[in-house]
Short mmCIF file of the C-alpha atoms (twelve columns), coordinates in Angstrom:
data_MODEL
# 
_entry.id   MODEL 
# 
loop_
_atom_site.group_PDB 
_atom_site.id 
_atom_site.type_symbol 
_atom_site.label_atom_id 
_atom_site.label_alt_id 
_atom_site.label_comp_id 
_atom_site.label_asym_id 
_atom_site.label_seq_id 
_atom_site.Cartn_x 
_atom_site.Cartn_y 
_atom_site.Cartn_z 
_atom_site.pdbx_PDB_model_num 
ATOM 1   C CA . UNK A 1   119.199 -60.684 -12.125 1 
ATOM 2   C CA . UNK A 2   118.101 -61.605 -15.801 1 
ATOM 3   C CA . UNK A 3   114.714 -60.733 -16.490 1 
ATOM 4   C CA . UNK A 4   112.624 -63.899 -17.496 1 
ATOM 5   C CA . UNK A 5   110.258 -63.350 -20.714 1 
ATOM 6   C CA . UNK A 6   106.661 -64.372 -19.742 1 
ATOM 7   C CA . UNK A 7   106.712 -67.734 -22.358 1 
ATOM 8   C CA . UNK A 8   109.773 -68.904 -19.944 1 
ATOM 9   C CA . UNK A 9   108.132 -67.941 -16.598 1 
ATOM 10  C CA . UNK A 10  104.344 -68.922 -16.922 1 
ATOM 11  C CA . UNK A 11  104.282 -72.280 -18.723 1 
ATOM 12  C CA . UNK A 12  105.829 -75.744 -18.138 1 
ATOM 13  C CA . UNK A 13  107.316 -78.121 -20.879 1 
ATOM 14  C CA . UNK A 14  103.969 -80.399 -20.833 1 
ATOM 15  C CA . UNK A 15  102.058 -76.769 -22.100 1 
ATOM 16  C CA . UNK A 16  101.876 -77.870 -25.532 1 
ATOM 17  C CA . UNK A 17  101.765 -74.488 -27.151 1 
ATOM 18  C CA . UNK A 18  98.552  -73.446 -29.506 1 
ATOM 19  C CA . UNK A 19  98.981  -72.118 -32.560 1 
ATOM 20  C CA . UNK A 20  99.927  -68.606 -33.095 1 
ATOM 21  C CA . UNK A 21  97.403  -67.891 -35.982 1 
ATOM 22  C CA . UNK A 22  96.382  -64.877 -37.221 1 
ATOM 23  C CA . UNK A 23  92.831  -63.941 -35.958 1 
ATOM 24  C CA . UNK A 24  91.110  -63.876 -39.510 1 
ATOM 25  C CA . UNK A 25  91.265  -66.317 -42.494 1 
ATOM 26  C CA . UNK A 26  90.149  -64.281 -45.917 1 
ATOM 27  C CA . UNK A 27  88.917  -66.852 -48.634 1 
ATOM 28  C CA . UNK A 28  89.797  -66.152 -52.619 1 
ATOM 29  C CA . UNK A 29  88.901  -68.393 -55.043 1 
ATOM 30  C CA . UNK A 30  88.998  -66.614 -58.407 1 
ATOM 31  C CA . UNK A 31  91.967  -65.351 -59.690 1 
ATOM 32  C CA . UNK A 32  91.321  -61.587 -59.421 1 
ATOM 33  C CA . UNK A 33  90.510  -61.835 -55.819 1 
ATOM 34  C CA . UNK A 34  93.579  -64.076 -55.056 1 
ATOM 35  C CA . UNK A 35  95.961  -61.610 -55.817 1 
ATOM 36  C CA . UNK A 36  93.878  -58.711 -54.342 1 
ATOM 37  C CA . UNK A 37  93.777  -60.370 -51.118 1 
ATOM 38  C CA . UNK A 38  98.055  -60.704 -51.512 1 
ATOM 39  C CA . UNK A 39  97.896  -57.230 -51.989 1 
ATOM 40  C CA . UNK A 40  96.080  -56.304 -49.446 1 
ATOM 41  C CA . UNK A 41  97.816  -58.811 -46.934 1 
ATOM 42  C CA . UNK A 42  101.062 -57.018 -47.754 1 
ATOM 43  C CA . UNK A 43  99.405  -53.369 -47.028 1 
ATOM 44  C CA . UNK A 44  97.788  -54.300 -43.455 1 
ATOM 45  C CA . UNK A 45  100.246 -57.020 -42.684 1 
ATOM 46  C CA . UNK A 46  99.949  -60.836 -41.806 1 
ATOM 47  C CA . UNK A 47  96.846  -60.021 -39.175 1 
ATOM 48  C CA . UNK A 48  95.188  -62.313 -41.562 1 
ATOM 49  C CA . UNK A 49  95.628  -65.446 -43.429 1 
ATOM 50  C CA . UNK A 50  94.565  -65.722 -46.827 1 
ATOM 51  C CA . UNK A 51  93.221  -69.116 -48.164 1 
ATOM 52  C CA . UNK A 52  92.765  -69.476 -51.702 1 
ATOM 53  C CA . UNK A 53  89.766  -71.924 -52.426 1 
ATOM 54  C CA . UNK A 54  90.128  -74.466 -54.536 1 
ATOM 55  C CA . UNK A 55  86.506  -75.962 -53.408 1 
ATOM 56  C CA . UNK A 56  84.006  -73.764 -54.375 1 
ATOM 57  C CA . UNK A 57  86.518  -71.484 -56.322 1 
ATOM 58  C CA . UNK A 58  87.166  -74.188 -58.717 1 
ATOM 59  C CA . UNK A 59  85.590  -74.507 -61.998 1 
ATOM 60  C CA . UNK A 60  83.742  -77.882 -62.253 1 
ATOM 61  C CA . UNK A 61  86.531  -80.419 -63.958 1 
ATOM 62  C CA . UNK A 62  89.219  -77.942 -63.754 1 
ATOM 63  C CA . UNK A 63  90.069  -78.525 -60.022 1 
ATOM 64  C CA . UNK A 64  93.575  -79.675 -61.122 1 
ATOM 65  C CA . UNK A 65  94.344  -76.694 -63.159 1 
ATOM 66  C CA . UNK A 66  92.830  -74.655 -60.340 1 
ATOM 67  C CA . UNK A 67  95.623  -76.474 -57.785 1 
ATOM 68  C CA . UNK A 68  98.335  -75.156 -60.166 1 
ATOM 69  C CA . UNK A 69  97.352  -71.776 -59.909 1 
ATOM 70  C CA . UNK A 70  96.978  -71.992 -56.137 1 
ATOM 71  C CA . UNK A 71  100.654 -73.399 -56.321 1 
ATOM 72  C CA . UNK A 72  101.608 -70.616 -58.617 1 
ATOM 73  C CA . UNK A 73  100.173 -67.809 -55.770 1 
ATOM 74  C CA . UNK A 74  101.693 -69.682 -52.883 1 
ATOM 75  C CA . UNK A 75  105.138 -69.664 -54.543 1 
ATOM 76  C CA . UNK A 76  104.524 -66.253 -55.970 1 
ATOM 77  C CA . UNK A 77  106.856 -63.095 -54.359 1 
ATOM 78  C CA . UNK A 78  103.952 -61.270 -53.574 1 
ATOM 79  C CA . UNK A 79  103.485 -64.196 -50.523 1 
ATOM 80  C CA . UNK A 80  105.336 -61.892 -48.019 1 
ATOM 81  C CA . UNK A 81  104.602 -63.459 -45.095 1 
ATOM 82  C CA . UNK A 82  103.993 -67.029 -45.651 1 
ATOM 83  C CA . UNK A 83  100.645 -67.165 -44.551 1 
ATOM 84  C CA . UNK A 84  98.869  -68.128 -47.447 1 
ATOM 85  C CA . UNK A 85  97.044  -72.048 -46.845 1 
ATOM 86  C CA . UNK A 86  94.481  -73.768 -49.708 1 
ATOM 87  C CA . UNK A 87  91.224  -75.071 -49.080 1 
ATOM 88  C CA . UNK A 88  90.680  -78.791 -51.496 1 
ATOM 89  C CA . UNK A 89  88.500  -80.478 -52.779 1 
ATOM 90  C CA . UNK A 90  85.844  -83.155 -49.801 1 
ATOM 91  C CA . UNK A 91  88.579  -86.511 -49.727 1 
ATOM 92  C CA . UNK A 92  86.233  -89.020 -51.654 1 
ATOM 93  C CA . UNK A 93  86.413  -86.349 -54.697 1 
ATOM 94  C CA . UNK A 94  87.867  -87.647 -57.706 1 
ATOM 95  C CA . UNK A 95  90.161  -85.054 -57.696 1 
ATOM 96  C CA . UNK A 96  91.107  -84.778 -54.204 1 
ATOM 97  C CA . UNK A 97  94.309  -86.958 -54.165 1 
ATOM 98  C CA . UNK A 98  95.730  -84.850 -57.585 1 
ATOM 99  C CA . UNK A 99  94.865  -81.267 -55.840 1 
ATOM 100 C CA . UNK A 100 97.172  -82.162 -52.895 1 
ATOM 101 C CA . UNK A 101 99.949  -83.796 -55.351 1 
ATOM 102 C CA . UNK A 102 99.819  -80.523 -57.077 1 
ATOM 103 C CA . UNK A 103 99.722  -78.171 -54.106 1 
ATOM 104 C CA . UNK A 104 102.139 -80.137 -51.353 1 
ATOM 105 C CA . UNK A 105 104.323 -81.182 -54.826 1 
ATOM 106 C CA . UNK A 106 105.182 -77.936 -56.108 1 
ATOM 107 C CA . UNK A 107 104.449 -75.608 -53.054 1 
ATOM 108 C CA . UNK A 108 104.429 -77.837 -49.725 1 
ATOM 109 C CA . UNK A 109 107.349 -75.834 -48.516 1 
ATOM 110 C CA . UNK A 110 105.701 -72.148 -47.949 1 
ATOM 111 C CA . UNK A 111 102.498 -73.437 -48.010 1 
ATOM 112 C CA . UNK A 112 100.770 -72.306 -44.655 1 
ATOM 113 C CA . UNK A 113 98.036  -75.373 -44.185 1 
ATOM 114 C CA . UNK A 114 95.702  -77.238 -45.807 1 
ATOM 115 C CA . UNK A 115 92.350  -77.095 -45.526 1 
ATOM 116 C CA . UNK A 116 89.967  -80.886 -45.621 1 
ATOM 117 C CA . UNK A 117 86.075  -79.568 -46.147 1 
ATOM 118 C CA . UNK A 118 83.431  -81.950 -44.803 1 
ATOM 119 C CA . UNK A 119 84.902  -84.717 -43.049 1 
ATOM 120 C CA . UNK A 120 82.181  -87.119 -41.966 1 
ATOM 121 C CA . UNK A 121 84.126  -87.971 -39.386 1 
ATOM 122 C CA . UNK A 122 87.580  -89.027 -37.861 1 
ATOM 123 C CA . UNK A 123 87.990  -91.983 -40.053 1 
ATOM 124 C CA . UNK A 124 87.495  -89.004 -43.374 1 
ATOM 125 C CA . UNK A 125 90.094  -86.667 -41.547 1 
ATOM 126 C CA . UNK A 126 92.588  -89.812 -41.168 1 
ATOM 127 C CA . UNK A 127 92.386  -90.960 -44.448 1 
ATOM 128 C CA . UNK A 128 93.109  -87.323 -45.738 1 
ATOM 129 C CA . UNK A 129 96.187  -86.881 -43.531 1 
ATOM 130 C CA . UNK A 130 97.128  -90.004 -44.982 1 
ATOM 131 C CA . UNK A 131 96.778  -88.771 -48.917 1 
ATOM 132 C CA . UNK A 132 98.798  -85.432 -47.440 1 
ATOM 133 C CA . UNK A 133 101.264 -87.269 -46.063 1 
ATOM 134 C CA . UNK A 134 102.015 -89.453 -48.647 1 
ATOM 135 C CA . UNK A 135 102.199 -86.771 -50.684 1 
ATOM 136 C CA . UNK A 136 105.210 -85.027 -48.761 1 
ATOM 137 C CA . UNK A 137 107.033 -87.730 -48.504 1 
ATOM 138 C CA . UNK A 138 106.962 -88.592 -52.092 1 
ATOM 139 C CA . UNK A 139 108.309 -84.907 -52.907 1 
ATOM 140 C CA . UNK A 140 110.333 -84.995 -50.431 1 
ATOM 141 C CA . UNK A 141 109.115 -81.426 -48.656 1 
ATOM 142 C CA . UNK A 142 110.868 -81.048 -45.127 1 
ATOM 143 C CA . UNK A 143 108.056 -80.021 -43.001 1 
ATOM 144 C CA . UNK A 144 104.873 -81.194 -41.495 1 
ATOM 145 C CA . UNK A 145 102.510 -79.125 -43.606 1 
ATOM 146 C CA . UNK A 146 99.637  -78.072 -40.962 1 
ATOM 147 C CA . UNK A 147 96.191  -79.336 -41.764 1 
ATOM 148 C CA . UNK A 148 92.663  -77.338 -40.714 1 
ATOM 149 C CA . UNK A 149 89.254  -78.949 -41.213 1 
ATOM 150 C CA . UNK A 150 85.821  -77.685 -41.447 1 
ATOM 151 C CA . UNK A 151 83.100  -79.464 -39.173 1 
ATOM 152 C CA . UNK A 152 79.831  -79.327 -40.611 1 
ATOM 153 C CA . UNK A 153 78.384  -82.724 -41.153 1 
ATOM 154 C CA . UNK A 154 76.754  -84.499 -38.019 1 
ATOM 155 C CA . UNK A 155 79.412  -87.158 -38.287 1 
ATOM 156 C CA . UNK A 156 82.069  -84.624 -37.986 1 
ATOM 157 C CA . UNK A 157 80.236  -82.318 -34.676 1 
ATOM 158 C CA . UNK A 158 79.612  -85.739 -32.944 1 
ATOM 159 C CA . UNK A 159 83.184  -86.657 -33.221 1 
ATOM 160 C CA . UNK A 160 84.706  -83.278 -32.852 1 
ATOM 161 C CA . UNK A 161 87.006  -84.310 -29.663 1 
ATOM 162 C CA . UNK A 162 88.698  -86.769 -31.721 1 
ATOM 163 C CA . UNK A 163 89.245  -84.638 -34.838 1 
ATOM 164 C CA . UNK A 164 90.509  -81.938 -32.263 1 
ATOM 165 C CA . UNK A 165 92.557  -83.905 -30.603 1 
ATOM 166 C CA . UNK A 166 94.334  -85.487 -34.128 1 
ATOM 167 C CA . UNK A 167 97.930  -84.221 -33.581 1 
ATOM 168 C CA . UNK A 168 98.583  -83.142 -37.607 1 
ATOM 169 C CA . UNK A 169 94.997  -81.021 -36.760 1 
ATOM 170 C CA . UNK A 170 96.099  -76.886 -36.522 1 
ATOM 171 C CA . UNK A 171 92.439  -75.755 -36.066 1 
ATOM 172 C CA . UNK A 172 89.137  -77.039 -37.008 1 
ATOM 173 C CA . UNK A 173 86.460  -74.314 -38.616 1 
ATOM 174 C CA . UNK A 174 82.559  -74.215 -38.320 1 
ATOM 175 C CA . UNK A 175 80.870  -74.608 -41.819 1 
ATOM 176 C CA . UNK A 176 77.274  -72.555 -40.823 1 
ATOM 177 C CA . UNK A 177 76.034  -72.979 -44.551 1 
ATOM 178 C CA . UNK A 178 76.375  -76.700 -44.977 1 
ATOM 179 C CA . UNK A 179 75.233  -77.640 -41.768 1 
ATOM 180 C CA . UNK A 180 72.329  -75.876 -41.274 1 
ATOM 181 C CA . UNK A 181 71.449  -77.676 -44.851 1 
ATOM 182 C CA . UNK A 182 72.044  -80.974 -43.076 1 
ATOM 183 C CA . UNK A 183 69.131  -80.768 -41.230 1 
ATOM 184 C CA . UNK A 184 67.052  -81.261 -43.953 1 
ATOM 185 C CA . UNK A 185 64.684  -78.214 -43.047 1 
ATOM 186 C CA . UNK A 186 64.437  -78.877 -39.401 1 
ATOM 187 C CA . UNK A 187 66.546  -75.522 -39.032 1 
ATOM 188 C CA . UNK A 188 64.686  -72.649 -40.930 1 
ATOM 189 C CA . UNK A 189 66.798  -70.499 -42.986 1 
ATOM 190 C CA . UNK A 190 67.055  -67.952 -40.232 1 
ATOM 191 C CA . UNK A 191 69.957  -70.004 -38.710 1 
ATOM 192 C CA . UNK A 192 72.210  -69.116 -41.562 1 
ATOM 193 C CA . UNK A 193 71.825  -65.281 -40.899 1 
ATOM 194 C CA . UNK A 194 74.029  -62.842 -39.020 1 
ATOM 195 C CA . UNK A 195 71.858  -62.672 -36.256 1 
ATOM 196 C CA . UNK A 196 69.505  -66.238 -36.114 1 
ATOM 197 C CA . UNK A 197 72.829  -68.070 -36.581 1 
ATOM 198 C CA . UNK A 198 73.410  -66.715 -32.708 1 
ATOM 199 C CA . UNK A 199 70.194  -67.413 -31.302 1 
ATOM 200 C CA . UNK A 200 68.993  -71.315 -33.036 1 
ATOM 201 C CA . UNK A 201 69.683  -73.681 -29.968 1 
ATOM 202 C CA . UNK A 202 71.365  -76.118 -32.769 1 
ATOM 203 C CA . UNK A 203 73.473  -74.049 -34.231 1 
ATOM 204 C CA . UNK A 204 74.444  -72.517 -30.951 1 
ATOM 205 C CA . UNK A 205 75.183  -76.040 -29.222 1 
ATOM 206 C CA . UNK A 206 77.667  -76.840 -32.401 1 
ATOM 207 C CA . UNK A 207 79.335  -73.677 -32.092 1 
ATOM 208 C CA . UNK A 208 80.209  -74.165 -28.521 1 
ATOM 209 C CA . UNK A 209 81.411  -78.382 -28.970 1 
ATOM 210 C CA . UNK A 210 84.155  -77.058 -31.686 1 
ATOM 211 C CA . UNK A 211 85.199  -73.791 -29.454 1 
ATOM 212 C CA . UNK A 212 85.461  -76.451 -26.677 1 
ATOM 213 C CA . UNK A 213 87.107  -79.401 -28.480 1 
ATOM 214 C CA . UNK A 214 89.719  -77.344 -29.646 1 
ATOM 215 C CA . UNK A 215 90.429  -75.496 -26.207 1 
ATOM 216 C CA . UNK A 216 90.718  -78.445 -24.877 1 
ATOM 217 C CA . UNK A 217 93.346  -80.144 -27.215 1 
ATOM 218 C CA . UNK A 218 94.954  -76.821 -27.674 1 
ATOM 219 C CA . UNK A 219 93.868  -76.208 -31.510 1 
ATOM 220 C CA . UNK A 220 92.169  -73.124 -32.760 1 
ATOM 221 C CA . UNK A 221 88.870  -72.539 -33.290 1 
ATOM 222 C CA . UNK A 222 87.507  -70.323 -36.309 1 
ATOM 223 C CA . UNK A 223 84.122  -68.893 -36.838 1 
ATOM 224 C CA . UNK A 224 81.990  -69.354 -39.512 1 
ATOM 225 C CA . UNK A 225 81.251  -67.252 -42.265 1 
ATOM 226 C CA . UNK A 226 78.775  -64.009 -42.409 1 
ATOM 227 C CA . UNK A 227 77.633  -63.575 -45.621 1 
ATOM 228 C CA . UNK A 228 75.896  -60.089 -45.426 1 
ATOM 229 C CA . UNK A 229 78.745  -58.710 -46.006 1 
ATOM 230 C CA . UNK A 230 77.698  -55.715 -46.839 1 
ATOM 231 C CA . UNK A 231 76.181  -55.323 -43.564 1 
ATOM 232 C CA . UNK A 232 79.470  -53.716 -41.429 1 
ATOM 233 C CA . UNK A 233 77.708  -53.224 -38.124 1 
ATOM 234 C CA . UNK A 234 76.266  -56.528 -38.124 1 
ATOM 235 C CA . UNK A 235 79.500  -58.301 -38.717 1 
ATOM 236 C CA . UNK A 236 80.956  -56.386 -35.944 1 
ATOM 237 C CA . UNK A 237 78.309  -57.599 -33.442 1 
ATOM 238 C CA . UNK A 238 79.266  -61.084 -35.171 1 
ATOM 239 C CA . UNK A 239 82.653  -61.219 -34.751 1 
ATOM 240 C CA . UNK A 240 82.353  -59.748 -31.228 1 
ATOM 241 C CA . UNK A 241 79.937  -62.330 -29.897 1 
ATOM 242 C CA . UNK A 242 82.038  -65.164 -31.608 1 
ATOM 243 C CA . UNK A 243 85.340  -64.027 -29.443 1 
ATOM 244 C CA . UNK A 244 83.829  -62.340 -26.665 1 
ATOM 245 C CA . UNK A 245 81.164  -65.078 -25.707 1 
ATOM 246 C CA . UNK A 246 81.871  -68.081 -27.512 1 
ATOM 247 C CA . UNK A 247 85.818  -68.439 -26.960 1 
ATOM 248 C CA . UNK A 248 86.526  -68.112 -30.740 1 
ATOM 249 C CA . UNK A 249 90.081  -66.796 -31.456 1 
ATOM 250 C CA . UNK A 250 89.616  -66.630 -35.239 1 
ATOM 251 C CA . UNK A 251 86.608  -66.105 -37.886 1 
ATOM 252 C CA . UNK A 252 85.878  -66.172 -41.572 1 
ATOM 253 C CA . UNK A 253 86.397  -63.531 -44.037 1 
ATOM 254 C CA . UNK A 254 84.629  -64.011 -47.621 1 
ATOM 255 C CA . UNK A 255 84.735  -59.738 -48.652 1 
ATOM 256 C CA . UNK A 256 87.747  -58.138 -48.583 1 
ATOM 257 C CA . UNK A 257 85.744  -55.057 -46.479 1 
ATOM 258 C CA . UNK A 258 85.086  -57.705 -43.537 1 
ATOM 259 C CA . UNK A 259 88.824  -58.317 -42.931 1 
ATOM 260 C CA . UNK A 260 89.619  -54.765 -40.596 1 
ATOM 261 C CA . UNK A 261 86.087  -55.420 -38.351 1 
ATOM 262 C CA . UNK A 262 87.281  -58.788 -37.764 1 
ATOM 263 C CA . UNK A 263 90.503  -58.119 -36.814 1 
ATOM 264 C CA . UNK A 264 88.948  -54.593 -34.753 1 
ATOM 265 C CA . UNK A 265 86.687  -57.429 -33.133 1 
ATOM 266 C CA . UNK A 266 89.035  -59.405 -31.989 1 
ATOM 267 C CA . UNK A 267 91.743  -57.027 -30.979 1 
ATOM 268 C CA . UNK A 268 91.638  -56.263 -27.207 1 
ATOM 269 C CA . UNK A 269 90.462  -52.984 -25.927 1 
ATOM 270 C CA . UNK A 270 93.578  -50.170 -25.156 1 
ATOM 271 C CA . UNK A 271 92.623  -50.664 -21.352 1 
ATOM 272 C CA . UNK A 272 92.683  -54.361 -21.767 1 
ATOM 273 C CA . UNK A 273 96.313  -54.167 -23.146 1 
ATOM 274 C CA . UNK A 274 97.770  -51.090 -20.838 1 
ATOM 275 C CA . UNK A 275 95.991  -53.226 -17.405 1 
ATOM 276 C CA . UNK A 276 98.063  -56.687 -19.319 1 
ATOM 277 C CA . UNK A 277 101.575 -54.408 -19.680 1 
ATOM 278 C CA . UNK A 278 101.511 -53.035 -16.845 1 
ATOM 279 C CA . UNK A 279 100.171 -56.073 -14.624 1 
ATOM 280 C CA . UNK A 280 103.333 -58.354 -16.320 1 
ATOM 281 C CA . UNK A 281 106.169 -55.637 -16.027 1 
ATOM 282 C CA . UNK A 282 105.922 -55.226 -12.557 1 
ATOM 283 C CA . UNK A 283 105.024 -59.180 -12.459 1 
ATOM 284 C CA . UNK A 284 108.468 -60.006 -14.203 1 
ATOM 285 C CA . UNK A 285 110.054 -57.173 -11.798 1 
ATOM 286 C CA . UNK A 286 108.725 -58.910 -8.918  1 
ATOM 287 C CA . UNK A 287 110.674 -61.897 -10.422 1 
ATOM 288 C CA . UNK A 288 106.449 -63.487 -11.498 1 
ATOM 289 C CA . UNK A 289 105.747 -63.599 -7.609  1 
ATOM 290 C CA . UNK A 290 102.416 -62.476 -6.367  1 
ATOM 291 C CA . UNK A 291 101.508 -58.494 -6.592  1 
ATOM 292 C CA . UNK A 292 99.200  -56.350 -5.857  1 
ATOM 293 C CA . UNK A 293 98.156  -53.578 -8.455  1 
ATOM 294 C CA . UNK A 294 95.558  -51.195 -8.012  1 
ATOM 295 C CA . UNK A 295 92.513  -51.442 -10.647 1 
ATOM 296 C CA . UNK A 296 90.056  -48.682 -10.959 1 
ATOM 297 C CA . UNK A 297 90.695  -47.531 -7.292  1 
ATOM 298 C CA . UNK A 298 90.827  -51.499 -6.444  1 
ATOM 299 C CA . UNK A 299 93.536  -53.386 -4.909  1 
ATOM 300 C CA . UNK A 300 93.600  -56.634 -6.886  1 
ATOM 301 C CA . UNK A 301 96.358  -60.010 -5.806  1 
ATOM 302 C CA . UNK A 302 97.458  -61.342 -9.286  1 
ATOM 303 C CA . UNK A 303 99.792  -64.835 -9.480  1 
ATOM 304 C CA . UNK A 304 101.532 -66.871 -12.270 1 
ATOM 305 C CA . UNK A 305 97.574  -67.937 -12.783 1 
ATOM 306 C CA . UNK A 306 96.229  -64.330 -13.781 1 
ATOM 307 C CA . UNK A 307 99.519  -63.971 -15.365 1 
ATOM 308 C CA . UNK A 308 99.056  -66.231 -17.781 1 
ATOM 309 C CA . UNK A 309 95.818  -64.872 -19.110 1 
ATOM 310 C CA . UNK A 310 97.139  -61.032 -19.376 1 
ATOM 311 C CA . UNK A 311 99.631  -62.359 -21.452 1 
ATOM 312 C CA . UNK A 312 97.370  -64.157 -23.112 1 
ATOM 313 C CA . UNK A 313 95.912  -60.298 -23.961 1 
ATOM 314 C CA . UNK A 314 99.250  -58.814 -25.330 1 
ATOM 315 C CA . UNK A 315 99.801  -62.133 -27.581 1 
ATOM 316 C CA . UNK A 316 96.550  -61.401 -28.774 1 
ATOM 317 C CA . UNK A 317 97.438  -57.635 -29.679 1 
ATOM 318 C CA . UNK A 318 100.940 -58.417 -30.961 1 
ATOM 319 C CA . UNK A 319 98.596  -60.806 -33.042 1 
ATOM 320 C CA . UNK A 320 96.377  -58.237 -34.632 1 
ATOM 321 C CA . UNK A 321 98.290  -55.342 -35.148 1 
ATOM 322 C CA . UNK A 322 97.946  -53.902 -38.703 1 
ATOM 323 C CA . UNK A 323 101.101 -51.930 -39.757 1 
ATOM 324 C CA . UNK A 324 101.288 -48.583 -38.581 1 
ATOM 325 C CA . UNK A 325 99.230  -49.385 -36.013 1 
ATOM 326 C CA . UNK A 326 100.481 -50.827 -33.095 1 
ATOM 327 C CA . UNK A 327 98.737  -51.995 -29.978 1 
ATOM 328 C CA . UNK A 328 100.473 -51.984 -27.308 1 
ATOM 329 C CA . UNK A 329 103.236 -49.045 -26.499 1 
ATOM 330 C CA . UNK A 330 106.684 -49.190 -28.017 1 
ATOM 331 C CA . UNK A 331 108.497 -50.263 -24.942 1 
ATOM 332 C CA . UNK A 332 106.136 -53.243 -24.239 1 
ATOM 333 C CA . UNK A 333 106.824 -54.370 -27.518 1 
ATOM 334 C CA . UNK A 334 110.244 -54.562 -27.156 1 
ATOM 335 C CA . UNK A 335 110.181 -55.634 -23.897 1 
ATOM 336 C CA . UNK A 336 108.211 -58.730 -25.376 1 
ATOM 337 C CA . UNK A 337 108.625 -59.376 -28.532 1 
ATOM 338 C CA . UNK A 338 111.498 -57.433 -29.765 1 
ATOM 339 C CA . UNK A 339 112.043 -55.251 -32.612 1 
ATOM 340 C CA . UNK A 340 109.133 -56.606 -34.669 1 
# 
């Protein structure tokens, strides 16, 4: 009998599928550091996305000229992978509607997303979908370019379940900086640090709406920036509490150094991914009927149900593996997700 692969087995057709995005999103937004972070993408492999920032990276009245560049780099050979997205310019900025002419125009086709900063709300996210969209029509690019959002106004947390659930939405981000700054004070600074931004009830409660909104409409949720970046073991602890605790499946790099702890963070442990291989290739031996496999001395009954999460754990490794470093042994691999 035909062995069934687990994506055939353990979901029906009304599973819309999430995303399969790499686990950290590296922002550039000066020239230097755009093509350092291609460089660098092609060395470790796409385990990360790079996003090059024409926001904050751009010069004050040269956001235009800045989108051409960002066009340039997205078309550029050195894009190996495809996974290279651009972050524009807030919708009601003047140049908002001639960034995304210039990006979608001349690179819409390999262009990995688009990023909208500081939506106030749905009606902000609609309208921008609507400039996007206009804009691949009009040159005449043959795919859905995927759009991302940051949440970080008030508007935008209280109406995160709609901009979740906003089918041309890939994954919405938390933006820690700017919202803590819309409280006007009422949140000290210590809620933009590596540790206070984990323990400020606020901050907390808007952390856990977006990891929830987007669970629930099957989008991806990405953490927010840590800007000691200097400070390795504290963005370790970061990034481990972000995927560990708060359901997080992707996180913020700003420093080229915070890219490998992210990914280390959230990579599953070896035991995590030999229990997942070995509970779903006797699983898909038993033809995914119950088993029993034995656990640490346990006995333990696992169905499609538990199946479904240990795969979960080997997507999750095939995710984050840098080259030359595989996660998960050879076979399993192939078994799974063949030769690559």
């Amino acid at each position: 009998m035909r062995k069934v692969h687990p994506r055939d087995a353990l979901f029906d057709a009304h599973d819309a599928p999430v995303p399969e995005l790499p686990v950290c999103d590296h922002y550039a937004g000066v020239e230097v550091r755009m093509r350092k972070s291609l460089e660098l993408q092609a060395e470790l492999g796409p385990v990360f996305d790079i996003t090059l920032d024409g926001e904050d990276g751009a010069p004050v009245g040269g956001e235009v000229e800045h989108a051409h560049l960002i066009a340039d780099l997205v078309n550029a050979p050195e894009n190996l992978y495809g996974r290279v997205g651009a972050r524009v310019q807030t919708v009601d900025h003047p140049a908002f509607e001639r960034m995304v002419d210039v990006v979608v125009g001349r690179a819409g086709e390999r262009l990995a997303y688009l990023m909208v900063p500081k939506p106030r709300g749905i009606a902000d996210l609609e309208r921008a979908v609507g400039v996007i969209d206009e804009a691949i029509a009009r040159h005449g690019v043959s795919r859905q370019i995927p759009v991302h959002a940051l949440v970080e106004t008030h508007g935008a947390l209280r109406e995160v379940q709609a901009l979740a659930a906003h089918p041309r939405i890939e994954s919405l981000s938390f933006g820690l900086m700017d919202f803590v700054s819309d409280h006007r004070g009422a949140i000290p600074q210590s809620g933009m640090t590596v540790k206070g931004q984990f323990e400020h009830p606020l901050v907390m409660r808007a952390k856990l709406e977006i990891a929830a909104a987007c669970h629930g409409w099957g989008k991806v949720p990405s953490h927010c920036v840590v800007t000691e970046f200097k400070h390795m073991s504290a963005l370790q602890e970061a990034a481990t509490k972000a995927c560990r605790q708060l359901g997080y499946t992707r996180m913020w790099s700003i420093h080229p150094d915070q890219i490998r702890p992210i990914v280390d963070a959230f990579s599953p442990t070896t035991a995590e991914v030999d229990q997942a291989a070995e509970i779903l290739l006797a699983a898909q031996a038993a033809h995914w009927g119950p088993i029993r496999h034995r656990h640490h001395g346990q006995d333990t009954l696992h169905d499609r149900a538990s199946y479904r999460y240990f795969w979960h754990v080997l997507e999750r490794a095939h995710r984050t593996s840098i080259h030359g470093a595989g996660q998960m042994p050879g076979e399993v691999r192939l078994a799974f997700f063949g030769a690559h």
